[in-house]
XYZ file of C-alpha atoms in Angstrom:
780
model
C 36.200 6.915 -13.651
C 33.986 9.788 -14.939
C 31.814 9.321 -18.011
C 28.364 10.696 -19.769
C 26.965 9.388 -16.413
C 28.484 11.853 -14.256
C 29.141 11.844 -11.020
C 27.393 8.279 -9.817
C 30.102 6.841 -12.070
C 32.497 7.539 -9.148
C 33.720 4.305 -7.920
C 32.281 2.198 -10.972
C 35.916 0.862 -12.138
C 36.346 -0.423 -8.165
C 34.664 -3.891 -7.249
C 32.012 -2.491 -4.758
C 32.834 -1.709 -1.446
C 29.617 -4.075 0.619
C 30.343 -3.285 4.548
C 28.406 -1.274 4.987
C 25.361 -2.541 3.062
C 23.899 -4.469 6.337
C 24.146 -0.448 8.030
C 22.496 0.283 4.934
C 18.855 -1.966 4.895
C 19.349 -2.346 9.066
C 17.977 1.340 8.351
C 16.065 0.996 5.934
C 13.808 -2.086 7.197
C 14.127 -0.211 10.973
C 12.308 3.055 8.856
C 9.605 0.731 7.205
C 8.850 -0.802 10.497
C 8.697 2.650 12.599
C 6.053 4.227 9.781
C 3.780 0.809 10.233
C 4.293 0.574 14.084
C 2.848 2.485 17.452
C 5.227 5.400 17.989
C 6.022 3.321 21.572
C 6.209 0.142 19.775
C 9.021 1.900 17.629
C 11.111 3.349 20.408
C 10.811 0.381 22.190
C 12.250 -1.135 19.295
C 14.795 1.426 18.789
C 16.140 1.037 22.539
C 16.435 -2.144 22.293
C 18.854 -2.584 19.189
C 21.003 0.610 20.751
C 21.408 -1.664 24.046
C 22.622 -4.535 21.533
C 24.618 -2.168 20.189
C 26.094 -1.283 23.073
C 27.010 -5.119 23.875
C 28.300 -5.719 21.230
C 30.626 -3.059 21.081
C 31.453 -4.112 24.901
C 32.007 -7.383 24.173
C 33.503 -6.955 21.084
C 36.249 -9.860 21.236
C 39.873 -7.851 19.552
C 40.219 -10.930 16.819
C 36.731 -10.207 15.983
C 36.772 -7.057 16.212
C 36.273 -6.268 13.049
C 32.337 -8.293 12.293
C 31.553 -6.697 15.685
C 32.135 -3.057 14.834
C 29.744 -4.220 11.730
C 27.561 -5.780 13.995
C 27.043 -2.596 16.103
C 26.381 -0.532 13.040
C 24.111 -2.470 12.163
C 22.084 -2.252 15.414
C 23.081 1.265 16.417
C 21.466 2.351 12.147
C 18.771 1.098 13.036
C 18.086 2.246 16.413
C 18.235 5.606 14.888
C 16.346 5.149 12.196
C 14.182 3.884 13.682
C 13.727 6.077 17.583
C 13.400 9.366 14.414
C 10.793 7.478 12.380
C 8.841 7.223 15.428
C 9.195 10.725 16.518
C 7.856 12.203 13.418
C 5.081 9.364 13.193
C 4.179 11.195 16.606
C 5.083 14.781 16.172
C 2.142 13.910 13.055
C -0.166 11.869 15.594
C -0.185 14.794 18.040
C -0.748 18.237 15.624
C -3.476 20.604 15.512
C -4.168 19.335 11.957
C -4.680 16.172 13.640
C -7.016 17.294 15.910
C -9.458 19.053 13.612
C -10.163 15.252 11.486
C -11.510 14.187 15.146
C -13.029 17.385 15.345
C -14.970 17.308 11.922
C -16.247 19.822 9.541
C -14.320 22.742 8.076
C -11.711 25.048 9.808
C -9.284 27.867 9.062
C -5.264 27.370 9.319
C -2.644 28.762 7.694
C -0.094 26.738 6.181
C 3.250 26.870 4.028
C 3.946 25.658 0.370
C 6.120 22.338 0.174
C 6.513 22.191 -3.405
C 5.039 23.097 -6.347
C 1.168 22.632 -7.017
C -0.169 19.993 -8.882
C -2.903 19.852 -11.663
C -5.200 16.821 -10.505
C -5.153 14.280 -13.081
C -8.426 13.602 -14.438
C -10.727 17.030 -16.315
C -11.194 19.131 -14.113
C -14.746 19.797 -12.361
C -17.025 22.630 -10.913
C -16.604 21.617 -7.092
C -14.098 18.993 -7.653
C -10.602 19.566 -6.781
C -8.207 20.508 -9.157
C -5.185 20.726 -7.315
C -3.228 18.384 -5.184
C -0.683 21.524 -2.790
C 1.721 19.738 -0.387
C 2.008 21.680 2.124
C 2.789 22.060 5.675
C 1.028 23.985 8.568
C 1.361 26.844 10.680
C -1.221 26.973 12.494
C -5.594 25.969 12.706
C -8.458 26.795 14.438
C -9.591 23.964 16.616
C -12.601 24.659 19.216
C -12.105 28.438 17.923
C -8.668 28.643 19.329
C -5.561 29.010 17.009
C -2.767 26.110 17.614
C 0.489 26.342 16.533
C 0.879 23.479 14.611
C 3.275 22.392 12.271
C 2.416 19.247 10.606
C 2.491 18.371 6.600
C -0.475 18.150 5.288
C -1.769 17.846 1.274
C -4.509 20.851 0.111
C -7.374 19.416 -2.526
C -8.158 23.054 -3.932
C -10.288 24.019 -6.418
C -10.647 27.534 -7.611
C -7.835 30.783 -9.129
C -4.895 30.942 -7.446
C -2.955 27.893 -6.488
C -0.848 27.197 -9.205
C 1.154 30.307 -9.541
C 1.881 29.454 -5.729
C 5.680 28.789 -4.633
C 7.542 27.156 -2.237
C 7.853 28.830 1.024
C 4.747 30.672 0.353
C 1.988 31.214 2.814
C -1.500 30.984 2.801
C -4.513 31.207 4.369
C -8.132 29.242 3.751
C -10.740 26.838 5.404
C -11.396 23.472 4.247
C -12.846 19.904 5.543
C -9.740 17.472 7.492
C -10.009 14.396 6.684
C -7.240 11.535 7.755
C -4.838 10.357 5.317
C -5.312 6.571 6.650
C -1.995 5.257 4.306
C 0.356 7.681 5.099
C 0.678 8.137 8.761
C 3.476 11.314 7.998
C 0.592 13.347 6.540
C -1.744 14.857 9.341
C -4.802 15.648 6.856
C -6.562 15.196 3.304
C -7.773 19.160 3.440
C -10.324 20.093 1.020
C -10.879 23.565 -0.326
C -13.002 25.739 -2.649
C -11.630 28.986 -3.124
C -8.929 30.330 -3.991
C -5.955 30.927 -0.824
C -5.867 33.639 1.034
C -3.695 36.128 2.432
C -0.744 34.855 0.895
C 2.629 35.395 1.403
C 5.464 37.066 -0.434
C 7.915 33.413 -1.500
C 11.984 33.927 -0.148
C 13.745 35.255 -2.885
C 15.451 32.139 -4.051
C 12.235 30.180 -4.835
C 11.224 33.146 -6.945
C 14.807 33.175 -8.193
C 13.270 28.981 -8.772
C 10.216 29.639 -9.861
C 11.274 32.451 -12.252
C 14.222 30.105 -13.517
C 10.699 26.972 -14.534
C 8.748 30.053 -16.024
C 11.583 31.432 -18.645
C 11.883 27.481 -19.778
C 8.315 27.308 -20.120
C 8.489 30.282 -22.169
C 11.474 29.108 -24.587
C 9.653 25.284 -24.764
C 6.509 27.104 -25.851
C 7.668 27.593 -29.847
C 7.905 24.533 -30.050
C 5.626 21.846 -31.431
C 3.609 19.752 -29.519
C 4.945 16.761 -27.397
C 8.199 19.242 -27.093
C 7.404 22.301 -25.336
C 5.788 20.491 -22.515
C 8.414 17.409 -22.561
C 11.338 19.653 -22.848
C 11.110 21.164 -19.316
C 9.684 17.832 -18.040
C 12.953 16.446 -18.709
C 15.444 18.935 -17.395
C 13.797 20.952 -14.553
C 10.675 18.074 -13.926
C 8.110 20.799 -14.799
C 5.708 18.157 -16.388
C 2.965 21.251 -16.493
C 2.302 21.188 -20.108
C 2.674 17.702 -21.057
C 0.215 15.633 -22.551
C -1.128 12.797 -20.586
C -1.003 10.667 -23.788
C 3.283 11.469 -23.902
C 3.258 10.879 -19.992
C 1.440 7.046 -20.956
C 3.773 6.889 -23.684
C 6.318 6.942 -21.057
C 5.417 4.667 -18.608
C 4.604 2.282 -20.661
C 8.300 2.021 -22.491
C 9.958 2.330 -18.699
C 10.283 5.690 -19.253
C 9.181 7.483 -16.920
C 12.137 8.867 -14.715
C 13.222 11.027 -17.303
C 9.946 13.128 -16.525
C 10.502 13.293 -12.688
C 14.273 15.158 -13.316
C 15.766 11.600 -12.058
C 18.894 11.494 -10.122
C 20.253 10.765 -13.153
C 19.886 14.000 -14.763
C 22.712 15.406 -11.682
C 24.625 13.184 -11.760
C 24.889 13.814 -15.856
C 25.546 17.566 -14.791
C 27.977 17.521 -11.777
C 30.069 15.085 -14.054
C 29.966 17.881 -17.141
C 30.863 20.052 -14.716
C 34.070 17.990 -13.440
C 34.364 17.619 -17.001
C 35.007 20.488 -18.115
C 36.646 21.714 -14.605
C 39.132 18.425 -15.318
C 39.428 19.425 -19.022
C 41.016 22.931 -18.467
C 43.073 21.892 -16.245
C 41.740 23.524 -12.912
C 42.659 23.331 -9.396
C 41.018 20.984 -7.341
C 39.676 23.083 -6.040
C 38.207 24.952 -8.421
C 36.315 21.536 -9.520
C 34.863 21.034 -6.015
C 33.039 24.445 -6.140
C 31.988 24.133 -9.710
C 30.113 21.076 -8.841
C 28.848 22.142 -4.898
C 27.459 24.610 -6.621
C 25.579 22.253 -9.051
C 24.265 20.422 -6.857
C 22.716 23.209 -5.089
C 21.213 25.044 -7.807
C 19.799 22.127 -9.342
C 18.147 21.072 -5.652
C 17.320 24.431 -5.641
C 15.255 24.600 -9.132
C 14.423 20.868 -9.659
C 12.931 21.048 -6.050
C 13.990 17.887 -3.798
C 12.258 14.785 -5.335
C 13.597 11.633 -3.283
C 15.818 10.754 -6.633
C 17.542 13.823 -6.795
C 17.923 14.570 -2.524
C 19.682 10.703 -3.274
C 21.996 11.962 -6.461
C 22.598 14.937 -4.434
C 23.736 13.447 -1.447
C 25.626 11.000 -2.982
C 27.033 13.612 -5.129
C 27.695 15.650 -2.604
C 30.355 12.880 -0.953
C 32.151 12.556 -4.589
C 33.219 16.166 -4.129
C 34.157 15.696 -0.637
C 36.012 12.283 -1.498
C 37.658 14.510 -4.634
C 38.350 17.502 -2.295
C 40.821 15.104 0.301
C 41.782 12.877 -2.068
C 40.964 9.830 -1.062
C 39.667 7.369 -3.242
C 35.877 6.466 -3.979
C 33.894 3.897 -3.836
C 30.761 4.211 -5.215
C 28.382 1.207 -3.665
C 30.030 2.363 -0.190
C 28.639 6.109 -0.874
C 25.122 4.915 -1.891
C 25.336 3.297 1.624
C 26.294 6.272 3.322
C 23.894 8.036 1.181
C 20.709 5.864 2.056
C 21.373 5.767 5.939
C 22.369 9.744 5.853
C 18.968 9.982 4.334
C 17.172 8.091 6.431
C 18.151 9.875 8.997
C 17.222 13.204 7.848
C 13.760 11.979 6.080
C 12.705 8.365 7.070
C 9.885 8.734 5.579
C 12.146 7.862 2.022
C 11.751 4.624 2.814
C 8.604 4.592 2.163
C 8.990 6.678 -1.623
C 9.109 4.942 -4.546
C 11.092 6.917 -6.401
C 13.581 6.987 -3.536
C 13.824 2.920 -3.752
C 14.176 2.686 -7.225
C 16.572 5.939 -7.552
C 18.554 4.028 -5.564
C 17.938 0.561 -6.397
C 18.650 1.489 -10.530
C 22.249 2.898 -9.150
C 23.333 0.224 -7.397
C 22.431 -2.640 -10.293
C 24.773 0.027 -12.110
C 27.641 0.637 -10.191
C 27.644 -3.465 -9.193
C 26.641 -5.419 -13.161
C 27.737 -2.699 -15.390
C 31.614 -2.834 -15.032
C 32.073 -6.507 -15.788
C 29.628 -6.736 -18.077
C 30.747 -3.341 -19.807
C 33.772 -4.929 -20.376
C 32.273 -8.230 -21.506
C 30.377 -7.091 -24.072
C 33.380 -3.636 -25.259
C 34.667 -7.517 -27.204
C 31.349 -7.536 -29.483
C 30.668 -4.102 -29.723
C 31.712 -0.201 -30.248
C 32.611 0.414 -26.210
C 29.963 2.763 -25.265
C 27.543 0.810 -27.550
C 28.745 -1.607 -25.305
C 28.627 0.740 -21.407
C 25.411 1.992 -22.665
C 23.050 -0.941 -23.561
C 24.946 -2.550 -19.599
C 23.775 0.688 -18.030
C 20.132 0.080 -19.011
C 19.620 -3.270 -18.499
C 21.984 -3.172 -15.136
C 19.051 -0.046 -14.086
C 15.950 -2.293 -15.724
C 17.289 -5.885 -13.574
C 17.785 -3.800 -10.316
C 14.246 -1.790 -10.633
C 12.539 -4.184 -12.218
C 10.592 -6.522 -8.639
C 9.810 -2.900 -7.763
C 8.277 -1.388 -10.872
C 6.190 -4.966 -11.111
C 4.624 -3.907 -8.197
C 3.276 -0.289 -9.826
C 2.397 -1.778 -13.026
C 1.094 -5.744 -12.260
C 3.375 -6.244 -15.913
C 7.105 -6.842 -17.088
C 8.440 -4.664 -19.633
C 10.375 -6.434 -22.989
C 10.411 -2.908 -24.317
C 12.261 -0.734 -21.450
C 15.813 -1.450 -22.620
C 16.134 -1.174 -26.071
C 13.460 2.453 -25.783
C 16.250 3.401 -22.604
C 19.637 2.388 -24.798
C 17.843 4.115 -27.616
C 17.642 6.994 -25.346
C 20.365 7.076 -22.936
C 22.770 8.762 -24.810
C 20.572 12.119 -26.345
C 19.464 12.129 -22.837
C 22.810 12.904 -21.169
C 23.138 15.444 -24.325
C 19.938 16.992 -23.922
C 20.771 16.951 -19.951
C 22.966 19.897 -20.813
C 22.310 21.754 -23.806
C 18.537 22.212 -21.881
C 20.369 23.120 -19.304
C 22.479 25.687 -20.608
C 19.388 26.879 -22.530
C 17.707 27.047 -18.807
C 20.587 28.853 -17.813
C 20.032 32.098 -20.625
C 16.396 32.582 -20.615
C 17.071 33.882 -17.189
C 18.797 36.118 -18.911
C 17.666 36.276 -22.808
C 14.908 34.743 -23.379
C 15.420 35.968 -27.197
C 18.404 34.078 -27.914
C 17.420 31.624 -25.712
C 13.949 30.976 -27.700
C 15.831 31.117 -30.823
C 18.363 28.734 -29.790
C 15.470 26.585 -28.352
C 14.870 24.210 -31.440
C 18.471 22.723 -30.709
C 17.786 20.670 -27.935
C 14.510 20.423 -29.834
C 15.725 17.795 -31.449
C 17.399 14.902 -29.808
C 13.248 15.591 -27.540
C 11.880 14.590 -30.835
C 13.897 11.431 -30.243
C 13.343 11.196 -27.239
C 9.818 11.761 -27.991
C 9.557 9.179 -31.097
C 11.044 6.704 -29.164
C 8.978 6.476 -26.314
C 5.795 7.174 -28.469
C 7.528 3.443 -30.313
C 7.930 2.130 -27.686
C 4.266 2.051 -25.810
C 3.115 1.434 -29.722
C 4.996 -2.429 -29.661
C 2.372 -5.179 -29.820
C 2.632 -6.961 -26.413
C 5.632 -4.913 -25.231
C 4.930 -5.923 -21.644
C 3.941 -9.049 -19.970
C 1.404 -9.304 -17.274
C 2.642 -10.923 -13.928
C 1.334 -10.012 -10.027
C 2.199 -7.157 -8.756
C 1.672 -7.767 -4.874
C 4.954 -7.933 -2.055
C 4.799 -12.222 -3.609
C 4.845 -11.428 -6.937
C 7.904 -8.516 -6.169
C 10.085 -11.023 -4.328
C 9.683 -13.620 -6.847
C 10.671 -12.085 -10.046
C 13.897 -10.707 -7.562
C 14.288 -13.498 -6.969
C 14.153 -15.389 -10.745
C 16.633 -12.692 -11.413
C 19.081 -13.235 -9.192
C 19.961 -17.147 -10.060
C 20.271 -15.661 -13.806
C 22.551 -13.457 -12.700
C 24.271 -16.032 -9.982
C 23.594 -19.208 -12.712
C 27.017 -19.545 -14.757
C 27.925 -21.152 -18.466
C 25.591 -24.639 -19.736
C 23.369 -23.933 -16.768
C 22.043 -20.339 -17.564
C 21.290 -21.038 -20.704
C 18.518 -24.172 -20.013
C 17.237 -21.676 -17.320
C 16.792 -18.903 -19.359
C 15.655 -21.270 -22.959
C 13.279 -22.404 -20.223
C 12.670 -18.465 -19.776
C 12.169 -17.757 -23.621
C 9.725 -20.761 -23.538
C 7.258 -20.097 -20.674
C 7.129 -16.082 -22.154
C 6.637 -17.306 -25.720
C 4.142 -19.854 -24.467
C 2.562 -16.815 -23.101
C 2.296 -14.726 -25.073
C 0.539 -17.371 -28.232
C -1.366 -18.014 -24.795
C -2.606 -14.657 -25.030
C -3.358 -14.250 -28.472
C -5.485 -17.884 -28.644
C -9.037 -17.258 -29.263
C -10.833 -18.377 -26.509
C -10.449 -16.611 -23.091
C -11.720 -12.642 -23.209
C -12.542 -11.056 -25.209
C -14.482 -14.043 -26.869
C -14.506 -14.931 -30.676
C -17.379 -12.594 -32.737
C -18.304 -10.122 -29.760
C -19.940 -7.504 -31.815
C -20.256 -5.097 -28.853
C -19.118 -4.752 -25.544
C -19.863 -2.904 -22.221
C -16.830 -2.255 -20.178
C -17.040 -2.426 -16.979
C -16.137 1.253 -16.091
C -17.876 1.113 -12.585
C -20.604 3.984 -12.441
C -20.375 5.093 -15.762
C -21.215 4.279 -19.293
C -18.428 3.396 -21.985
C -19.133 0.954 -24.604
C -17.497 -0.626 -27.671
C -18.728 -2.044 -31.513
C -16.468 -3.457 -33.230
C -14.738 -2.679 -36.826
C -12.315 -4.857 -37.758
C -9.182 -6.015 -36.046
C -7.617 -3.542 -33.648
C -10.634 -0.959 -34.474
C -13.939 -0.052 -32.877
C -16.332 2.862 -31.983
C -15.798 3.725 -29.015
C -19.424 5.357 -27.554
C -18.801 6.995 -23.288
C -15.892 6.101 -21.491
C -16.960 6.150 -17.911
C -14.888 8.639 -15.894
C -11.572 6.375 -15.110
C -9.303 6.390 -17.872
C -7.299 3.736 -16.020
C -10.642 1.428 -16.503
C -11.579 2.028 -20.045
C -7.947 2.070 -21.020
C -7.874 -1.643 -19.652
C -11.261 -2.513 -21.195
C -9.960 -1.281 -24.507
C -6.581 -3.461 -24.075
C -8.331 -6.166 -23.306
C -10.005 -6.794 -26.216
C -6.696 -5.106 -28.854
C -8.492 -1.677 -29.533
C -5.740 0.079 -31.063
C -8.021 2.588 -33.424
C -11.391 4.575 -32.668
C -12.219 5.627 -36.068
C -15.059 7.197 -33.979
C -15.689 8.546 -30.343
C -19.235 8.789 -29.490
C -19.353 11.281 -26.464
C -23.072 11.261 -25.126
C -22.791 14.539 -23.115
C -20.635 16.752 -20.738
C -20.984 14.746 -17.857
C -18.417 12.774 -15.518
C -18.804 9.724 -15.364
C -19.793 9.943 -19.464
C -16.625 11.944 -20.610
C -14.111 11.726 -17.709
C -12.629 8.611 -19.048
C -11.244 9.971 -22.327
C -8.008 10.112 -21.782
C -7.807 6.176 -21.396
C -9.254 6.217 -24.582
C -6.608 8.002 -26.735
C -3.320 6.120 -24.353
C -1.472 4.851 -27.725
C -4.517 4.975 -30.143
C -5.305 6.623 -33.137
C -8.669 8.627 -32.949
C -9.173 10.326 -36.184
C -12.755 11.889 -35.800
C -15.260 12.266 -32.237
C -19.289 12.915 -32.222
C -20.338 15.093 -29.309
C -23.618 17.143 -28.306
C -23.847 20.904 -29.355
C -21.416 22.917 -27.254
C -19.288 20.412 -26.279
C -16.468 21.635 -27.520
C -15.974 24.696 -24.665
C -15.888 21.675 -21.846
C -12.384 20.519 -20.385
C -13.352 17.375 -22.220
C -13.636 18.688 -25.300
C -10.595 20.908 -24.894
C -8.806 17.667 -24.392
C -10.029 16.494 -28.223
C -9.107 19.974 -29.667
C -5.241 19.693 -27.627
C -4.551 15.521 -29.465
C -6.208 16.853 -32.628
C -9.258 14.934 -32.415
C -11.799 16.609 -35.079
C -14.961 17.079 -33.038
C -18.164 16.655 -34.760
C -21.415 18.339 -33.540
C -24.375 15.466 -33.497
C -27.578 16.557 -35.555
C -30.396 14.749 -35.727
C -30.544 12.325 -38.591
C -27.026 11.951 -39.310
C -25.377 8.610 -40.738
C -22.064 7.139 -40.410
C -20.244 4.726 -42.199
C -17.611 2.964 -39.882
C -16.157 -0.102 -40.659
C -19.695 -2.668 -40.830
C -22.028 -0.307 -38.719
C -24.643 2.222 -39.750
C -24.209 5.099 -37.397
C -27.791 7.270 -37.180
C -28.491 9.957 -34.563
C -31.937 9.981 -33.081
C -31.052 12.614 -30.707
C -30.804 15.716 -29.765
C -33.160 17.553 -32.098
C -32.280 21.069 -33.374
C -33.289 23.420 -30.839
C -34.602 20.934 -27.871
C -33.829 22.889 -24.135
C -33.543 20.899 -21.734
C -31.831 19.021 -18.982
C -27.985 17.834 -19.594
C -29.175 14.258 -19.588
C -31.972 15.022 -22.292
C -29.788 16.588 -24.081
C -27.473 13.371 -24.616
C -26.792 12.177 -27.995
C -28.816 8.941 -29.006
C -27.561 6.750 -31.455
C -28.321 3.426 -33.595
C -26.116 1.143 -34.582
C -27.210 -1.171 -37.748
C -24.422 -3.953 -37.935
C -23.976 -7.414 -40.365
C -26.172 -9.696 -37.725
C -27.927 -7.252 -35.064
C -28.564 -3.528 -33.980
C -27.586 -1.383 -31.451
C -29.658 1.246 -29.194
C -27.127 3.902 -27.441
C -29.028 5.831 -25.019
C -26.809 7.784 -22.871
C -28.714 9.489 -19.617
C -32.300 10.788 -21.680
C -34.855 10.719 -19.137
C -38.396 10.677 -20.012
C -38.976 14.290 -22.100
C -36.623 12.555 -23.927
C -37.726 9.248 -23.830
C -40.831 10.903 -24.902
C -40.089 12.836 -27.838
C -38.632 10.428 -29.299
C -42.035 7.943 -29.360
C -43.305 10.913 -30.953
C -40.630 10.322 -34.276
C -42.321 9.800 -37.428
C -40.387 6.749 -37.619
C -40.570 4.906 -34.013
C -39.540 1.471 -35.520
C -36.217 3.058 -35.582
C -36.465 2.614 -31.690
C -36.551 -1.403 -32.241
C -33.726 -2.767 -32.027
C -31.621 -6.020 -30.795
C -29.411 -4.643 -28.375
C -30.482 -1.299 -25.160
C -28.275 0.422 -23.532
C -30.652 1.227 -20.585
C -30.405 4.660 -20.147
C -29.282 6.942 -17.437
C -27.704 3.294 -15.634
C -31.331 2.527 -14.811
C -33.050 4.989 -13.052
C -36.008 5.274 -12.044
C -35.987 8.435 -15.152
C -37.498 5.756 -17.173
C -40.630 6.054 -19.469
C -42.217 2.558 -20.004
C -43.977 2.968 -22.849
C -40.510 3.969 -24.215
C -38.251 0.607 -23.057
C -41.271 -1.694 -23.794
C -40.809 0.131 -27.590
C -37.000 -1.069 -28.632
C -38.400 -4.376 -28.145
C -34.342 -4.996 -27.000
C -33.010 -9.748 -26.922
C -31.175 -8.230 -24.974
C -31.054 -5.424 -22.545
C -27.342 -4.158 -20.828
C -27.252 -1.916 -18.005
C -24.049 -0.113 -17.212
C -23.793 0.586 -13.542
C -21.082 0.058 -10.059
C -21.374 -1.833 -7.827
C -23.111 -0.782 -4.892
C -23.360 2.178 -5.885
C -24.752 5.048 -4.252
C -28.091 6.027 -6.161
C -29.070 2.728 -6.062
C -28.475 1.856 -9.723
C -30.158 0.200 -11.241
C -33.812 0.802 -9.404
C -36.143 -2.159 -8.959
C -38.375 -0.308 -10.979
C -36.053 -0.403 -13.910
C -35.194 -3.901 -14.008
C -38.084 -4.944 -13.221
C -39.868 -3.683 -16.605
C -36.707 -4.365 -18.559
C -36.754 -7.983 -17.275
C -40.037 -7.786 -19.166
C -39.727 -6.634 -22.386
C -36.080 -7.787 -22.395
C -34.712 -12.715 -23.382
C -31.035 -11.032 -21.317
C -30.641 -8.449 -19.146
C -27.383 -8.225 -17.687
C -25.356 -5.823 -15.594
C -21.747 -4.971 -15.715
C -22.070 -4.557 -11.602
C -23.806 -8.179 -11.830
C -20.940 -9.507 -14.335
C -18.263 -7.141 -15.337
C -17.927 -7.124 -19.398
C -20.663 -7.680 -21.339
C -19.832 -9.316 -24.442
C -22.998 -8.962 -27.071
C -21.952 -11.997 -29.946
C -24.016 -12.397 -33.303
C -25.424 -14.939 -35.547
C -27.171 -15.899 -33.284
C -27.311 -13.681 -30.727
C -26.039 -14.526 -27.482
C -24.042 -12.686 -24.355
C -20.693 -13.801 -22.763
C -19.640 -12.057 -19.561
C -15.770 -11.612 -18.093
C -16.802 -10.920 -14.247
C -16.874 -8.378 -12.343
C -13.499 -6.613 -11.388
C -12.384 -5.835 -7.969
C -11.017 -2.477 -8.828
C -14.283 -0.852 -9.512
C -15.983 -1.798 -6.862
C -18.017 0.076 -4.958
C -19.066 2.611 -6.632
C -20.667 6.443 -6.654
């Protein structure tokens, strides 16, 4: 059976063959165990399994030959993978790169790029690594001696020239080798400042692949955003021009697999080639050759990502079956794929991408045939098949996805059902366009709007799904949570009739009650909150309630996930005004988190802010950027915002040019101070209207650093002072000196490092805290 599922649909019309399931599970388990154990233990375990396999083979009785051979295969696969994984771990541990970690300091090295460099998440900063470059060392200089070393490393680089490197190119650099504690197959993280040196020429094939990817980017440049960045992502996995907001939409709707060139892309293309060959009545050898060529080109251009490796191996087995005239059983091919891949690359056992690809394919092969037949009586066959595929894949991967996201999305199934048929068309049309762009760029640029229409639909589905209120329900994100979800899903799959209906009713009731509990006041945020200081670690992020689902945000911290989580808890979907006090990472680098699935029409920042990375991000996202001037007034809902600082012509430190805003609401006033220090604070005291400094709520300047002018803090005369700082931060914020002054001038002094999110409520003024979040400390 060949459908729009491509080569992944081979054997879909046959009962699943589970005879190789145990060997594949044994191989995967052995790889995971060996990656977590010392090499000697992995080899010992491999020896025990190998000996057991030999004994089982020798004592096999003819009556139980089939069962015995299955046991032998299981033990042999586990032994082989454990031994290979132990070799990989040992080779990494004794490499010169690992020795450089122990040696400390900076050292010279030469390495070969393994896969395309990618921009590091977050806004770029001077001295901060901007590029992540997976590579394999050729030699490392340790104690003045160049030692040969073929060990995987991850280069965290800042400087020019890194983005243009292609896989297979060699380079030299000098950097600090640090341990990669979470990955035993990565010898070191290497911090490099400056450009790569003595760059080697790329191989002809990699240069060809790089040209193909570049040609598609250039052809897509004529599309509007986000389509211009989304088309290369969908076709070749190039996310270099993909807006972060769009990537977040795909994550929220369970469609991230489309951005990583999943194995489904390769399956669709090989299925298309085989379908064309069948339509043209081409001989079998021609079909096999065309499919093999498609697999080779696809892996070369799109890079050997884990899901692509799975699809390439499995597709090759399908072509082998076609060439030999043997029937292909999909589950058997998948199990052979797992074992074969782990024989060569046992590190993929710990890859979420590989696990998701295997599980999704298994779910499709096992569940889709029966579901599609049953649902075809209610809907047309293509609709029933598309729905069955989306549900089966989502059910199969849900226990793993919950480990990554901590939530179960009910939006993912309808979103993938709506996108799937268009994805198949866009994959084929986009691939043809990619080939055309390599030989005739002008024609490709002219025709790009055609697949662009499909891309627009996919982007619309993701954007709409991401904005569905409560589209995902929280779930435990640990192993226990994953196993619990797996048990629940298995119970639903194996039960029938009335029992299943009762369980479904119970599940729906629990979900509805859980959703209702999130909507009922009494938890967080407290009813009537006016101001919230978000616990974003060593940074500032303050929120002023404007109306239902709307708030003004003042600064964003340095972690997009933390500020996004805070706004999500507050139910903020629109930010009518975003105020960024000054261009320091701990105040503005979290801006992408504010922009996630939220409408942000306007921003206010100090003069010159638009020239920095955060300012350019706002421009790309269509946010109107206004320069702050003393005396400006803005009415946003119930709040009157007045800009008190900086004054025109002021020249001082970046901290002292922070935008200072007084916000007057119906029940309280707030002074938002950024990082102003002694010079700016003393200047504000000399203003003709010093009474504007007296407020109900003071946000402590500069996280409570010692650079305070006590008279300024006294003049604010706050009822509540709120200090935003990271727990156990290395700066010692807030300092005892500043804490002492604040406790004298304010009735209440709340701190995010001790109290977590802090909410100030009006009428009468009172404070509520959420408690510290373990994910935000220690900091700085």
